[in-house]
Amino acid sequence: DVMSQIWFCYTPIQGQPCGVCRACEVKMMNHMEWLLPESGQRRFHFKRVIWNLFGIRIANGVCRRVFKHKFDCNETADGIVR
């Protein structure tokens, strides 16, 4: 299957999709979660819970600290926050 061979993550964690960058988030929100490993899916759901409770700025800060993410959790490679 060609879809399982594509690479889309901006900031992989240990060679696998992170689940919190914009590209991973788009995959999860479009019901393509099978492209992410279970760990990436858990990170995505964790970020969404924090986002819903405290807002995007807090969620980004938590993601940066907890996952040691190099980009803002909701920022694309071109620097646009979505």
mmCIF file of the N, C-alpha and C atoms, coordinates in Angstrom:
data_MODEL
# 
_entry.id   MODEL 
# 
loop_
_atom_site.group_PDB 
_atom_site.id 
_atom_site.type_symbol 
_atom_site.label_atom_id 
_atom_site.label_alt_id 
_atom_site.label_comp_id 
_atom_site.label_asym_id 
_atom_site.label_entity_id 
_atom_site.label_seq_id 
_atom_site.pdbx_PDB_ins_code 
_atom_site.Cartn_x 
_atom_site.Cartn_y 
_atom_site.Cartn_z 
_atom_site.occupancy 
_atom_site.B_iso_or_equiv 
_atom_site.pdbx_formal_charge 
_atom_site.auth_seq_id 
_atom_site.auth_comp_id 
_atom_site.auth_asym_id 
_atom_site.auth_atom_id 
_atom_site.pdbx_PDB_model_num 
ATOM 1   N N  . ASP A 1 1  ? 0.839  -1.178 0.000  1.00 0.00 ? 1  ASP A N  1 
ATOM 2   C CA . ASP A 1 1  ? 0.000  0.000  0.000  1.00 0.00 ? 1  ASP A CA 1 
ATOM 3   C C  . ASP A 1 1  ? 0.889  1.248  0.000  1.00 0.00 ? 1  ASP A C  1 
ATOM 4   N N  . VAL A 1 2  ? 0.682  2.116  -0.951 1.00 0.00 ? 2  VAL A N  1 
ATOM 5   C CA . VAL A 1 2  ? 1.501  3.307  -1.130 1.00 0.00 ? 2  VAL A CA 1 
ATOM 6   C C  . VAL A 1 2  ? 1.342  4.276  0.044  1.00 0.00 ? 2  VAL A C  1 
ATOM 7   N N  . MET A 1 3  ? 0.138  4.428  0.564  1.00 0.00 ? 3  MET A N  1 
ATOM 8   C CA . MET A 1 3  ? -0.107 5.380  1.646  1.00 0.00 ? 3  MET A CA 1 
ATOM 9   C C  . MET A 1 3  ? 0.723  5.078  2.890  1.00 0.00 ? 3  MET A C  1 
ATOM 10  N N  . SER A 1 4  ? 1.000  3.838  3.160  1.00 0.00 ? 4  SER A N  1 
ATOM 11  C CA . SER A 1 4  ? 1.779  3.508  4.349  1.00 0.00 ? 4  SER A CA 1 
ATOM 12  C C  . SER A 1 4  ? 3.269  3.820  4.163  1.00 0.00 ? 4  SER A C  1 
ATOM 13  N N  . GLN A 1 5  ? 3.673  4.157  2.936  1.00 0.00 ? 5  GLN A N  1 
ATOM 14  C CA . GLN A 1 5  ? 5.075  4.458  2.644  1.00 0.00 ? 5  GLN A CA 1 
ATOM 15  C C  . GLN A 1 5  ? 5.388  5.956  2.624  1.00 0.00 ? 5  GLN A C  1 
ATOM 16  N N  . ILE A 1 6  ? 4.361  6.819  2.746  1.00 0.00 ? 6  ILE A N  1 
ATOM 17  C CA . ILE A 1 6  ? 4.612  8.261  2.671  1.00 0.00 ? 6  ILE A CA 1 
ATOM 18  C C  . ILE A 1 6  ? 5.193  8.780  3.978  1.00 0.00 ? 6  ILE A C  1 
ATOM 19  N N  . TRP A 1 7  ? 5.945  9.879  3.883  1.00 0.00 ? 7  TRP A N  1 
ATOM 20  C CA . TRP A 1 7  ? 6.491  10.526 5.072  1.00 0.00 ? 7  TRP A CA 1 
ATOM 21  C C  . TRP A 1 7  ? 5.939  11.936 5.112  1.00 0.00 ? 7  TRP A C  1 
ATOM 22  N N  . PHE A 1 8  ? 5.386  12.339 6.244  1.00 0.00 ? 8  PHE A N  1 
ATOM 23  C CA . PHE A 1 8  ? 4.707  13.626 6.329  1.00 0.00 ? 8  PHE A CA 1 
ATOM 24  C C  . PHE A 1 8  ? 5.081  14.427 7.575  1.00 0.00 ? 8  PHE A C  1 
ATOM 25  N N  . CYS A 1 9  ? 5.654  13.811 8.574  1.00 0.00 ? 9  CYS A N  1 
ATOM 26  C CA . CYS A 1 9  ? 5.905  14.455 9.870  1.00 0.00 ? 9  CYS A CA 1 
ATOM 27  C C  . CYS A 1 9  ? 7.037  15.472 9.777  1.00 0.00 ? 9  CYS A C  1 
ATOM 28  N N  . TYR A 1 10 ? 6.816  16.662 10.351 1.00 0.00 ? 10 TYR A N  1 
ATOM 29  C CA . TYR A 1 10 ? 7.850  17.702 10.374 1.00 0.00 ? 10 TYR A CA 1 
ATOM 30  C C  . TYR A 1 10 ? 8.931  17.404 11.401 1.00 0.00 ? 10 TYR A C  1 
ATOM 31  N N  . THR A 1 11 ? 8.554  16.810 12.520 1.00 0.00 ? 11 THR A N  1 
ATOM 32  C CA . THR A 1 11 ? 9.498  16.624 13.624 1.00 0.00 ? 11 THR A CA 1 
ATOM 33  C C  . THR A 1 11 ? 9.351  15.226 14.219 1.00 0.00 ? 11 THR A C  1 
ATOM 34  N N  . PRO A 1 12 ? 9.854  14.218 13.548 1.00 0.00 ? 12 PRO A N  1 
ATOM 35  C CA . PRO A 1 12 ? 9.704  12.854 14.052 1.00 0.00 ? 12 PRO A CA 1 
ATOM 36  C C  . PRO A 1 12 ? 10.402 12.656 15.400 1.00 0.00 ? 12 PRO A C  1 
ATOM 37  N N  . ILE A 1 13 ? 9.863  11.773 16.191 1.00 0.00 ? 13 ILE A N  1 
ATOM 38  C CA . ILE A 1 13 ? 10.437 11.416 17.479 1.00 0.00 ? 13 ILE A CA 1 
ATOM 39  C C  . ILE A 1 13 ? 10.899 9.970  17.376 1.00 0.00 ? 13 ILE A C  1 
ATOM 40  N N  . GLN A 1 14 ? 12.178 9.750  17.522 1.00 0.00 ? 14 GLN A N  1 
ATOM 41  C CA . GLN A 1 14 ? 12.790 8.428  17.403 1.00 0.00 ? 14 GLN A CA 1 
ATOM 42  C C  . GLN A 1 14 ? 12.430 7.755  16.077 1.00 0.00 ? 14 GLN A C  1 
ATOM 43  N N  . GLY A 1 15 ? 12.449 8.546  15.005 1.00 0.00 ? 15 GLY A N  1 
ATOM 44  C CA . GLY A 1 15 ? 12.227 8.012  13.668 1.00 0.00 ? 15 GLY A CA 1 
ATOM 45  C C  . GLY A 1 15 ? 10.783 7.697  13.314 1.00 0.00 ? 15 GLY A C  1 
ATOM 46  N N  . GLN A 1 16 ? 9.840  8.115  14.160 1.00 0.00 ? 16 GLN A N  1 
ATOM 47  C CA . GLN A 1 16 ? 8.421  7.864  13.887 1.00 0.00 ? 16 GLN A CA 1 
ATOM 48  C C  . GLN A 1 16 ? 7.654  9.185  13.965 1.00 0.00 ? 16 GLN A C  1 
ATOM 49  N N  . PRO A 1 17 ? 6.502  9.278  13.284 1.00 0.00 ? 17 PRO A N  1 
ATOM 50  C CA . PRO A 1 17 ? 5.712  10.506 13.340 1.00 0.00 ? 17 PRO A CA 1 
ATOM 51  C C  . PRO A 1 17 ? 5.389  10.911 14.780 1.00 0.00 ? 17 PRO A C  1 
ATOM 52  N N  . CYS A 1 18 ? 5.504  12.216 15.047 1.00 0.00 ? 18 CYS A N  1 
ATOM 53  C CA . CYS A 1 18 ? 5.382  12.720 16.421 1.00 0.00 ? 18 CYS A CA 1 
ATOM 54  C C  . CYS A 1 18 ? 3.951  12.753 16.933 1.00 0.00 ? 18 CYS A C  1 
ATOM 55  N N  . GLY A 1 19 ? 2.992  13.081 16.070 1.00 0.00 ? 19 GLY A N  1 
ATOM 56  C CA . GLY A 1 19 ? 1.604  13.164 16.507 1.00 0.00 ? 19 GLY A CA 1 
ATOM 57  C C  . GLY A 1 19 ? 1.181  14.551 16.948 1.00 0.00 ? 19 GLY A C  1 
ATOM 58  N N  . VAL A 1 20 ? 2.117  15.503 17.056 1.00 0.00 ? 20 VAL A N  1 
ATOM 59  C CA . VAL A 1 20 ? 1.750  16.838 17.521 1.00 0.00 ? 20 VAL A CA 1 
ATOM 60  C C  . VAL A 1 20 ? 2.071  17.959 16.543 1.00 0.00 ? 20 VAL A C  1 
ATOM 61  N N  . CYS A 1 21 ? 2.851  17.711 15.492 1.00 0.00 ? 21 CYS A N  1 
ATOM 62  C CA . CYS A 1 21 ? 3.104  18.766 14.504 1.00 0.00 ? 21 CYS A CA 1 
ATOM 63  C C  . CYS A 1 21 ? 1.851  18.932 13.635 1.00 0.00 ? 21 CYS A C  1 
ATOM 64  N N  . ARG A 1 22 ? 1.825  19.978 12.861 1.00 0.00 ? 22 ARG A N  1 
ATOM 65  C CA . ARG A 1 22 ? 0.639  20.273 12.042 1.00 0.00 ? 22 ARG A CA 1 
ATOM 66  C C  . ARG A 1 22 ? 0.335  19.139 11.052 1.00 0.00 ? 22 ARG A C  1 
ATOM 67  N N  . ALA A 1 23 ? 1.342  18.583 10.428 1.00 0.00 ? 23 ALA A N  1 
ATOM 68  C CA . ALA A 1 23 ? 1.111  17.512 9.445  1.00 0.00 ? 23 ALA A CA 1 
ATOM 69  C C  . ALA A 1 23 ? 0.483  16.284 10.102 1.00 0.00 ? 23 ALA A C  1 
ATOM 70  N N  . CYS A 1 24 ? 0.984  15.906 11.267 1.00 0.00 ? 24 CYS A N  1 
ATOM 71  C CA . CYS A 1 24 ? 0.408  14.753 11.983 1.00 0.00 ? 24 CYS A CA 1 
ATOM 72  C C  . CYS A 1 24 ? -1.007 15.058 12.438 1.00 0.00 ? 24 CYS A C  1 
ATOM 73  N N  . GLU A 1 25 ? -1.206 16.294 12.896 1.00 0.00 ? 25 GLU A N  1 
ATOM 74  C CA . GLU A 1 25 ? -2.538 16.691 13.352 1.00 0.00 ? 25 GLU A CA 1 
ATOM 75  C C  . GLU A 1 25 ? -3.557 16.594 12.214 1.00 0.00 ? 25 GLU A C  1 
ATOM 76  N N  . VAL A 1 26 ? -3.169 17.041 11.017 1.00 0.00 ? 26 VAL A N  1 
ATOM 77  C CA . VAL A 1 26 ? -4.071 16.970 9.859  1.00 0.00 ? 26 VAL A CA 1 
ATOM 78  C C  . VAL A 1 26 ? -4.426 15.515 9.546  1.00 0.00 ? 26 VAL A C  1 
ATOM 79  N N  . LYS A 1 27 ? -3.448 14.627 9.616  1.00 0.00 ? 27 LYS A N  1 
ATOM 80  C CA . LYS A 1 27 ? -3.718 13.207 9.358  1.00 0.00 ? 27 LYS A CA 1 
ATOM 81  C C  . LYS A 1 27 ? -4.717 12.656 10.369 1.00 0.00 ? 27 LYS A C  1 
ATOM 82  N N  . MET A 1 28 ? -4.517 12.983 11.639 1.00 0.00 ? 28 MET A N  1 
ATOM 83  C CA . MET A 1 28 ? -5.413 12.482 12.679 1.00 0.00 ? 28 MET A CA 1 
ATOM 84  C C  . MET A 1 28 ? -6.827 13.042 12.512 1.00 0.00 ? 28 MET A C  1 
ATOM 85  N N  . MET A 1 29 ? -6.934 14.315 12.187 1.00 0.00 ? 29 MET A N  1 
ATOM 86  C CA . MET A 1 29 ? -8.249 14.945 12.075 1.00 0.00 ? 29 MET A CA 1 
ATOM 87  C C  . MET A 1 29 ? -8.993 14.507 10.810 1.00 0.00 ? 29 MET A C  1 
ATOM 88  N N  . ASN A 1 30 ? -8.282 13.956 9.845  1.00 0.00 ? 30 ASN A N  1 
ATOM 89  C CA . ASN A 1 30 ? -8.908 13.470 8.614  1.00 0.00 ? 30 ASN A CA 1 
ATOM 90  C C  . ASN A 1 30 ? -9.051 11.960 8.601  1.00 0.00 ? 30 ASN A C  1 
ATOM 91  N N  . HIS A 1 31 ? -9.092 11.365 9.780  1.00 0.00 ? 31 HIS A N  1 
ATOM 92  C CA . HIS A 1 31 ? -9.329 9.922  9.956  1.00 0.00 ? 31 HIS A CA 1 
ATOM 93  C C  . HIS A 1 31 ? -8.298 9.053  9.248  1.00 0.00 ? 31 HIS A C  1 
ATOM 94  N N  . MET A 1 32 ? -7.045 9.503  9.293  1.00 0.00 ? 32 MET A N  1 
ATOM 95  C CA . MET A 1 32 ? -5.943 8.728  8.722  1.00 0.00 ? 32 MET A CA 1 
ATOM 96  C C  . MET A 1 32 ? -4.985 8.313  9.830  1.00 0.00 ? 32 MET A C  1 
ATOM 97  N N  . GLU A 1 33 ? -5.535 8.061  11.019 1.00 0.00 ? 33 GLU A N  1 
ATOM 98  C CA . GLU A 1 33 ? -4.716 7.741  12.184 1.00 0.00 ? 33 GLU A CA 1 
ATOM 99  C C  . GLU A 1 33 ? -3.888 6.474  12.007 1.00 0.00 ? 33 GLU A C  1 
ATOM 100 N N  . TRP A 1 34 ? -4.279 5.625  11.097 1.00 0.00 ? 34 TRP A N  1 
ATOM 101 C CA . TRP A 1 34 ? -3.516 4.398  10.847 1.00 0.00 ? 34 TRP A CA 1 
ATOM 102 C C  . TRP A 1 34 ? -2.111 4.695  10.305 1.00 0.00 ? 34 TRP A C  1 
ATOM 103 N N  . LEU A 1 35 ? -1.869 5.941  9.879  1.00 0.00 ? 35 LEU A N  1 
ATOM 104 C CA . LEU A 1 35 ? -0.535 6.326  9.415  1.00 0.00 ? 35 LEU A CA 1 
ATOM 105 C C  . LEU A 1 35 ? 0.412  6.644  10.570 1.00 0.00 ? 35 LEU A C  1 
ATOM 106 N N  . LEU A 1 36 ? -0.126 6.867  11.758 1.00 0.00 ? 36 LEU A N  1 
ATOM 107 C CA . LEU A 1 36 ? 0.696  7.199  12.921 1.00 0.00 ? 36 LEU A CA 1 
ATOM 108 C C  . LEU A 1 36 ? 0.809  6.006  13.846 1.00 0.00 ? 36 LEU A C  1 
ATOM 109 N N  . PRO A 1 37 ? 1.962  5.848  14.487 1.00 0.00 ? 37 PRO A N  1 
ATOM 110 C CA . PRO A 1 37 ? 2.094  4.771  15.467 1.00 0.00 ? 37 PRO A CA 1 
ATOM 111 C C  . PRO A 1 37 ? 1.241  5.090  16.699 1.00 0.00 ? 37 PRO A C  1 
ATOM 112 N N  . GLU A 1 38 ? 1.033  4.109  17.530 1.00 0.00 ? 38 GLU A N  1 
ATOM 113 C CA . GLU A 1 38 ? 0.215  4.307  18.726 1.00 0.00 ? 38 GLU A CA 1 
ATOM 114 C C  . GLU A 1 38 ? 0.761  5.427  19.615 1.00 0.00 ? 38 GLU A C  1 
ATOM 115 N N  . SER A 1 39 ? 2.079  5.520  19.719 1.00 0.00 ? 39 SER A N  1 
ATOM 116 C CA . SER A 1 39 ? 2.675  6.576  20.552 1.00 0.00 ? 39 SER A CA 1 
ATOM 117 C C  . SER A 1 39 ? 2.336  7.967  20.006 1.00 0.00 ? 39 SER A C  1 
ATOM 118 N N  . GLY A 1 40 ? 2.354  8.141  18.687 1.00 0.00 ? 40 GLY A N  1 
ATOM 119 C CA . GLY A 1 40 ? 1.992  9.413  18.072 1.00 0.00 ? 40 GLY A CA 1 
ATOM 120 C C  . GLY A 1 40 ? 0.525  9.739  18.279 1.00 0.00 ? 40 GLY A C  1 
ATOM 121 N N  . GLN A 1 41 ? -0.325 8.733  18.207 1.00 0.00 ? 41 GLN A N  1 
ATOM 122 C CA . GLN A 1 41 ? -1.744 8.937  18.446 1.00 0.00 ? 41 GLN A CA 1 
ATOM 123 C C  . GLN A 1 41 ? -1.997 9.365  19.886 1.00 0.00 ? 41 GLN A C  1 
ATOM 124 N N  . ARG A 1 42 ? -1.281 8.767  20.833 1.00 0.00 ? 42 ARG A N  1 
ATOM 125 C CA . ARG A 1 42 ? -1.436 9.154  22.250 1.00 0.00 ? 42 ARG A CA 1 
ATOM 126 C C  . ARG A 1 42 ? -0.988 10.598 22.457 1.00 0.00 ? 42 ARG A C  1 
ATOM 127 N N  . ARG A 1 43 ? 0.129  10.992 21.831 1.00 0.00 ? 43 ARG A N  1 
ATOM 128 C CA . ARG A 1 43 ? 0.596  12.377 21.950 1.00 0.00 ? 43 ARG A CA 1 
ATOM 129 C C  . ARG A 1 43 ? -0.426 13.344 21.370 1.00 0.00 ? 43 ARG A C  1 
ATOM 130 N N  . PHE A 1 44 ? -1.022 12.989 20.229 1.00 0.00 ? 44 PHE A N  1 
ATOM 131 C CA . PHE A 1 44 ? -2.051 13.835 19.621 1.00 0.00 ? 44 PHE A CA 1 
ATOM 132 C C  . PHE A 1 44 ? -3.224 14.024 20.576 1.00 0.00 ? 44 PHE A C  1 
ATOM 133 N N  . HIS A 1 45 ? -3.726 12.948 21.148 1.00 0.00 ? 45 HIS A N  1 
ATOM 134 C CA . HIS A 1 45 ? -4.877 13.037 22.056 1.00 0.00 ? 45 HIS A CA 1 
ATOM 135 C C  . HIS A 1 45 ? -4.527 13.807 23.330 1.00 0.00 ? 45 HIS A C  1 
ATOM 136 N N  . PHE A 1 46 ? -3.316 13.638 23.840 1.00 0.00 ? 46 PHE A N  1 
ATOM 137 C CA . PHE A 1 46 ? -2.859 14.389 25.006 1.00 0.00 ? 46 PHE A CA 1 
ATOM 138 C C  . PHE A 1 46 ? -2.874 15.883 24.700 1.00 0.00 ? 46 PHE A C  1 
ATOM 139 N N  . LYS A 1 47 ? -2.317 16.260 23.536 1.00 0.00 ? 47 LYS A N  1 
ATOM 140 C CA . LYS A 1 47 ? -2.282 17.666 23.158 1.00 0.00 ? 47 LYS A CA 1 
ATOM 141 C C  . LYS A 1 47 ? -3.688 18.227 23.027 1.00 0.00 ? 47 LYS A C  1 
ATOM 142 N N  . ARG A 1 48 ? -4.616 17.469 22.451 1.00 0.00 ? 48 ARG A N  1 
ATOM 143 C CA . ARG A 1 48 ? -5.986 17.952 22.271 1.00 0.00 ? 48 ARG A CA 1 
ATOM 144 C C  . ARG A 1 48 ? -6.683 18.178 23.607 1.00 0.00 ? 48 ARG A C  1 
ATOM 145 N N  . VAL A 1 49 ? -6.436 17.306 24.577 1.00 0.00 ? 49 VAL A N  1 
ATOM 146 C CA . VAL A 1 49 ? -7.040 17.485 25.905 1.00 0.00 ? 49 VAL A CA 1 
ATOM 147 C C  . VAL A 1 49 ? -6.520 18.775 26.535 1.00 0.00 ? 49 VAL A C  1 
ATOM 148 N N  . ILE A 1 50 ? -5.195 18.982 26.495 1.00 0.00 ? 50 ILE A N  1 
ATOM 149 C CA . ILE A 1 50 ? -4.602 20.195 27.057 1.00 0.00 ? 50 ILE A CA 1 
ATOM 150 C C  . ILE A 1 50 ? -5.121 21.432 26.328 1.00 0.00 ? 50 ILE A C  1 
ATOM 151 N N  . TRP A 1 51 ? -5.214 21.359 24.997 1.00 0.00 ? 51 TRP A N  1 
ATOM 152 C CA . TRP A 1 51 ? -5.701 22.471 24.187 1.00 0.00 ? 51 TRP A CA 1 
ATOM 153 C C  . TRP A 1 51 ? -7.129 22.824 24.590 1.00 0.00 ? 51 TRP A C  1 
ATOM 154 N N  . ASN A 1 52 ? -7.998 21.825 24.714 1.00 0.00 ? 52 ASN A N  1 
ATOM 155 C CA . ASN A 1 52 ? -9.395 22.078 25.058 1.00 0.00 ? 52 ASN A CA 1 
ATOM 156 C C  . ASN A 1 52 ? -9.549 22.652 26.459 1.00 0.00 ? 52 ASN A C  1 
ATOM 157 N N  . LEU A 1 53 ? -8.685 22.244 27.379 1.00 0.00 ? 53 LEU A N  1 
ATOM 158 C CA . LEU A 1 53 ? -8.786 22.740 28.752 1.00 0.00 ? 53 LEU A CA 1 
ATOM 159 C C  . LEU A 1 53 ? -8.176 24.120 28.939 1.00 0.00 ? 53 LEU A C  1 
ATOM 160 N N  . PHE A 1 54 ? -7.011 24.368 28.313 1.00 0.00 ? 54 PHE A N  1 
ATOM 161 C CA . PHE A 1 54 ? -6.249 25.576 28.617 1.00 0.00 ? 54 PHE A CA 1 
ATOM 162 C C  . PHE A 1 54 ? -5.973 26.492 27.431 1.00 0.00 ? 54 PHE A C  1 
ATOM 163 N N  . GLY A 1 55 ? -6.222 26.057 26.207 1.00 0.00 ? 55 GLY A N  1 
ATOM 164 C CA . GLY A 1 55 ? -5.951 26.883 25.038 1.00 0.00 ? 55 GLY A CA 1 
ATOM 165 C C  . GLY A 1 55 ? -4.679 26.467 24.322 1.00 0.00 ? 55 GLY A C  1 
ATOM 166 N N  . ILE A 1 56 ? -4.496 27.024 23.133 1.00 0.00 ? 56 ILE A N  1 
ATOM 167 C CA . ILE A 1 56 ? -3.405 26.609 22.254 1.00 0.00 ? 56 ILE A CA 1 
ATOM 168 C C  . ILE A 1 56 ? -2.033 26.999 22.794 1.00 0.00 ? 56 ILE A C  1 
ATOM 169 N N  . ARG A 1 57 ? -1.898 28.165 23.411 1.00 0.00 ? 57 ARG A N  1 
ATOM 170 C CA . ARG A 1 57 ? -0.579 28.592 23.898 1.00 0.00 ? 57 ARG A CA 1 
ATOM 171 C C  . ARG A 1 57 ? -0.064 27.660 24.991 1.00 0.00 ? 57 ARG A C  1 
ATOM 172 N N  . ILE A 1 58 ? -0.934 27.288 25.894 1.00 0.00 ? 58 ILE A N  1 
ATOM 173 C CA . ILE A 1 58 ? -0.541 26.359 26.961 1.00 0.00 ? 58 ILE A CA 1 
ATOM 174 C C  . ILE A 1 58 ? -0.233 24.988 26.362 1.00 0.00 ? 58 ILE A C  1 
ATOM 175 N N  . ALA A 1 59 ? -1.060 24.538 25.423 1.00 0.00 ? 59 ALA A N  1 
ATOM 176 C CA . ALA A 1 59 ? -0.825 23.227 24.782 1.00 0.00 ? 59 ALA A CA 1 
ATOM 177 C C  . ALA A 1 59 ? 0.524  23.202 24.081 1.00 0.00 ? 59 ALA A C  1 
ATOM 178 N N  . ASN A 1 60 ? 0.872  24.292 23.383 1.00 0.00 ? 60 ASN A N  1 
ATOM 179 C CA . ASN A 1 60 ? 2.163  24.353 22.705 1.00 0.00 ? 60 ASN A CA 1 
ATOM 180 C C  . ASN A 1 60 ? 3.309  24.301 23.704 1.00 0.00 ? 60 ASN A C  1 
ATOM 181 N N  . GLY A 1 61 ? 3.182  25.032 24.801 1.00 0.00 ? 61 GLY A N  1 
ATOM 182 C CA . GLY A 1 61 ? 4.218  25.035 25.818 1.00 0.00 ? 61 GLY A CA 1 
ATOM 183 C C  . GLY A 1 61 ? 4.394  23.663 26.456 1.00 0.00 ? 61 GLY A C  1 
ATOM 184 N N  . VAL A 1 62 ? 3.291  23.010 26.747 1.00 0.00 ? 62 VAL A N  1 
ATOM 185 C CA . VAL A 1 62 ? 3.354  21.669 27.339 1.00 0.00 ? 62 VAL A CA 1 
ATOM 186 C C  . VAL A 1 62 ? 4.009  20.705 26.368 1.00 0.00 ? 62 VAL A C  1 
ATOM 187 N N  . CYS A 1 63 ? 3.628  20.767 25.100 1.00 0.00 ? 63 CYS A N  1 
ATOM 188 C CA . CYS A 1 63 ? 4.224  19.881 24.093 1.00 0.00 ? 63 CYS A CA 1 
ATOM 189 C C  . CYS A 1 63 ? 5.727  20.112 23.987 1.00 0.00 ? 63 CYS A C  1 
ATOM 190 N N  . ARG A 1 64 ? 6.125  21.385 24.006 1.00 0.00 ? 64 ARG A N  1 
ATOM 191 C CA . ARG A 1 64 ? 7.550  21.694 23.911 1.00 0.00 ? 64 ARG A CA 1 
ATOM 192 C C  . ARG A 1 64 ? 8.324  21.093 25.082 1.00 0.00 ? 64 ARG A C  1 
ATOM 193 N N  . ARG A 1 65 ? 7.748  21.212 26.270 1.00 0.00 ? 65 ARG A N  1 
ATOM 194 C CA . ARG A 1 65 ? 8.455  20.718 27.457 1.00 0.00 ? 65 ARG A CA 1 
ATOM 195 C C  . ARG A 1 65 ? 8.396  19.200 27.589 1.00 0.00 ? 65 ARG A C  1 
ATOM 196 N N  . VAL A 1 66 ? 7.214  18.641 27.401 1.00 0.00 ? 66 VAL A N  1 
ATOM 197 C CA . VAL A 1 66 ? 7.033  17.203 27.621 1.00 0.00 ? 66 VAL A CA 1 
ATOM 198 C C  . VAL A 1 66 ? 7.691  16.384 26.523 1.00 0.00 ? 66 VAL A C  1 
ATOM 199 N N  . PHE A 1 67 ? 7.488  16.772 25.274 1.00 0.00 ? 67 PHE A N  1 
ATOM 200 C CA . PHE A 1 67 ? 7.977  15.968 24.156 1.00 0.00 ? 67 PHE A CA 1 
ATOM 201 C C  . PHE A 1 67 ? 9.304  16.481 23.613 1.00 0.00 ? 67 PHE A C  1 
ATOM 202 N N  . LYS A 1 68 ? 9.804  17.597 24.175 1.00 0.00 ? 68 LYS A N  1 
ATOM 203 C CA . LYS A 1 68 ? 11.047 18.216 23.711 1.00 0.00 ? 68 LYS A CA 1 
ATOM 204 C C  . LYS A 1 68 ? 11.010 18.438 22.202 1.00 0.00 ? 68 LYS A C  1 
ATOM 205 N N  . HIS A 1 69 ? 9.892  18.994 21.793 1.00 0.00 ? 69 HIS A N  1 
ATOM 206 C CA . HIS A 1 69 ? 9.586  19.237 20.393 1.00 0.00 ? 69 HIS A CA 1 
ATOM 207 C C  . HIS A 1 69 ? 10.318 20.469 19.915 1.00 0.00 ? 69 HIS A C  1 
ATOM 208 N N  . LYS A 1 70 ? 10.946 20.442 18.733 1.00 0.00 ? 70 LYS A N  1 
ATOM 209 C CA . LYS A 1 70 ? 11.700 21.601 18.283 1.00 0.00 ? 70 LYS A CA 1 
ATOM 210 C C  . LYS A 1 70 ? 10.853 22.686 17.636 1.00 0.00 ? 70 LYS A C  1 
ATOM 211 N N  . PHE A 1 71 ? 9.651  22.363 17.137 1.00 0.00 ? 71 PHE A N  1 
ATOM 212 C CA . PHE A 1 71 ? 8.752  23.372 16.590 1.00 0.00 ? 71 PHE A CA 1 
ATOM 213 C C  . PHE A 1 71 ? 7.609  23.597 17.564 1.00 0.00 ? 71 PHE A C  1 
ATOM 214 N N  . ASP A 1 72 ? 6.937  24.730 17.405 1.00 0.00 ? 72 ASP A N  1 
ATOM 215 C CA . ASP A 1 72 ? 5.685  24.911 18.114 1.00 0.00 ? 72 ASP A CA 1 
ATOM 216 C C  . ASP A 1 72 ? 4.775  23.769 17.685 1.00 0.00 ? 72 ASP A C  1 
ATOM 217 N N  . CYS A 1 73 ? 3.985  23.266 18.584 1.00 0.00 ? 73 CYS A N  1 
ATOM 218 C CA . CYS A 1 73 ? 3.169  22.089 18.285 1.00 0.00 ? 73 CYS A CA 1 
ATOM 219 C C  . CYS A 1 73 ? 2.175  22.333 17.168 1.00 0.00 ? 73 CYS A C  1 
ATOM 220 N N  . ASN A 1 74 ? 1.814  23.565 16.937 1.00 0.00 ? 74 ASN A N  1 
ATOM 221 C CA . ASN A 1 74 ? 0.814  23.852 15.910 1.00 0.00 ? 74 ASN A CA 1 
ATOM 222 C C  . ASN A 1 74 ? 1.399  24.760 14.845 1.00 0.00 ? 74 ASN A C  1 
ATOM 223 N N  . GLU A 1 75 ? 2.719  24.749 14.698 1.00 0.00 ? 75 GLU A N  1 
ATOM 224 C CA . GLU A 1 75 ? 3.383  25.627 13.748 1.00 0.00 ? 75 GLU A CA 1 
ATOM 225 C C  . GLU A 1 75 ? 3.963  24.798 12.614 1.00 0.00 ? 75 GLU A C  1 
ATOM 226 N N  . THR A 1 76 ? 3.811  25.283 11.405 1.00 0.00 ? 76 THR A N  1 
ATOM 227 C CA . THR A 1 76 ? 4.336  24.572 10.254 1.00 0.00 ? 76 THR A CA 1 
ATOM 228 C C  . THR A 1 76 ? 5.806  24.957 10.053 1.00 0.00 ? 76 THR A C  1 
ATOM 229 N N  . ALA A 1 77 ? 6.471  24.298 9.148  1.00 0.00 ? 77 ALA A N  1 
ATOM 230 C CA . ALA A 1 77 ? 7.887  24.561 8.887  1.00 0.00 ? 77 ALA A CA 1 
ATOM 231 C C  . ALA A 1 77 ? 8.114  25.987 8.383  1.00 0.00 ? 77 ALA A C  1 
ATOM 232 N N  . ASP A 1 78 ? 7.099  26.593 7.755  1.00 0.00 ? 78 ASP A N  1 
ATOM 233 C CA . ASP A 1 78 ? 7.253  27.957 7.275  1.00 0.00 ? 78 ASP A CA 1 
ATOM 234 C C  . ASP A 1 78 ? 6.943  28.996 8.350  1.00 0.00 ? 78 ASP A C  1 
ATOM 235 N N  . GLY A 1 79 ? 6.655  28.542 9.583  1.00 0.00 ? 79 GLY A N  1 
ATOM 236 C CA . GLY A 1 79 ? 6.460  29.452 10.702 1.00 0.00 ? 79 GLY A CA 1 
ATOM 237 C C  . GLY A 1 79 ? 5.051  29.980 10.873 1.00 0.00 ? 79 GLY A C  1 
ATOM 238 N N  . ILE A 1 80 ? 4.102  29.460 10.125 1.00 0.00 ? 80 ILE A N  1 
ATOM 239 C CA . ILE A 1 80 ? 2.721  29.927 10.215 1.00 0.00 ? 80 ILE A CA 1 
ATOM 240 C C  . ILE A 1 80 ? 1.979  29.096 11.261 1.00 0.00 ? 80 ILE A C  1 
ATOM 241 N N  . VAL A 1 81 ? 1.436  29.773 12.259 1.00 0.00 ? 81 VAL A N  1 
ATOM 242 C CA . VAL A 1 81 ? 0.638  29.064 13.278 1.00 0.00 ? 81 VAL A CA 1 
ATOM 243 C C  . VAL A 1 81 ? -0.765 28.923 12.740 1.00 0.00 ? 81 VAL A C  1 
ATOM 244 N N  . ARG A 1 82 ? -1.284 27.702 12.770 1.00 0.00 ? 82 ARG A N  1 
ATOM 245 C CA . ARG A 1 82 ? -2.616 27.432 12.233 1.00 0.00 ? 82 ARG A CA 1 
ATOM 246 C C  . ARG A 1 82 ? -3.562 27.067 13.351 1.00 0.00 ? 82 ARG A C  1 
# 
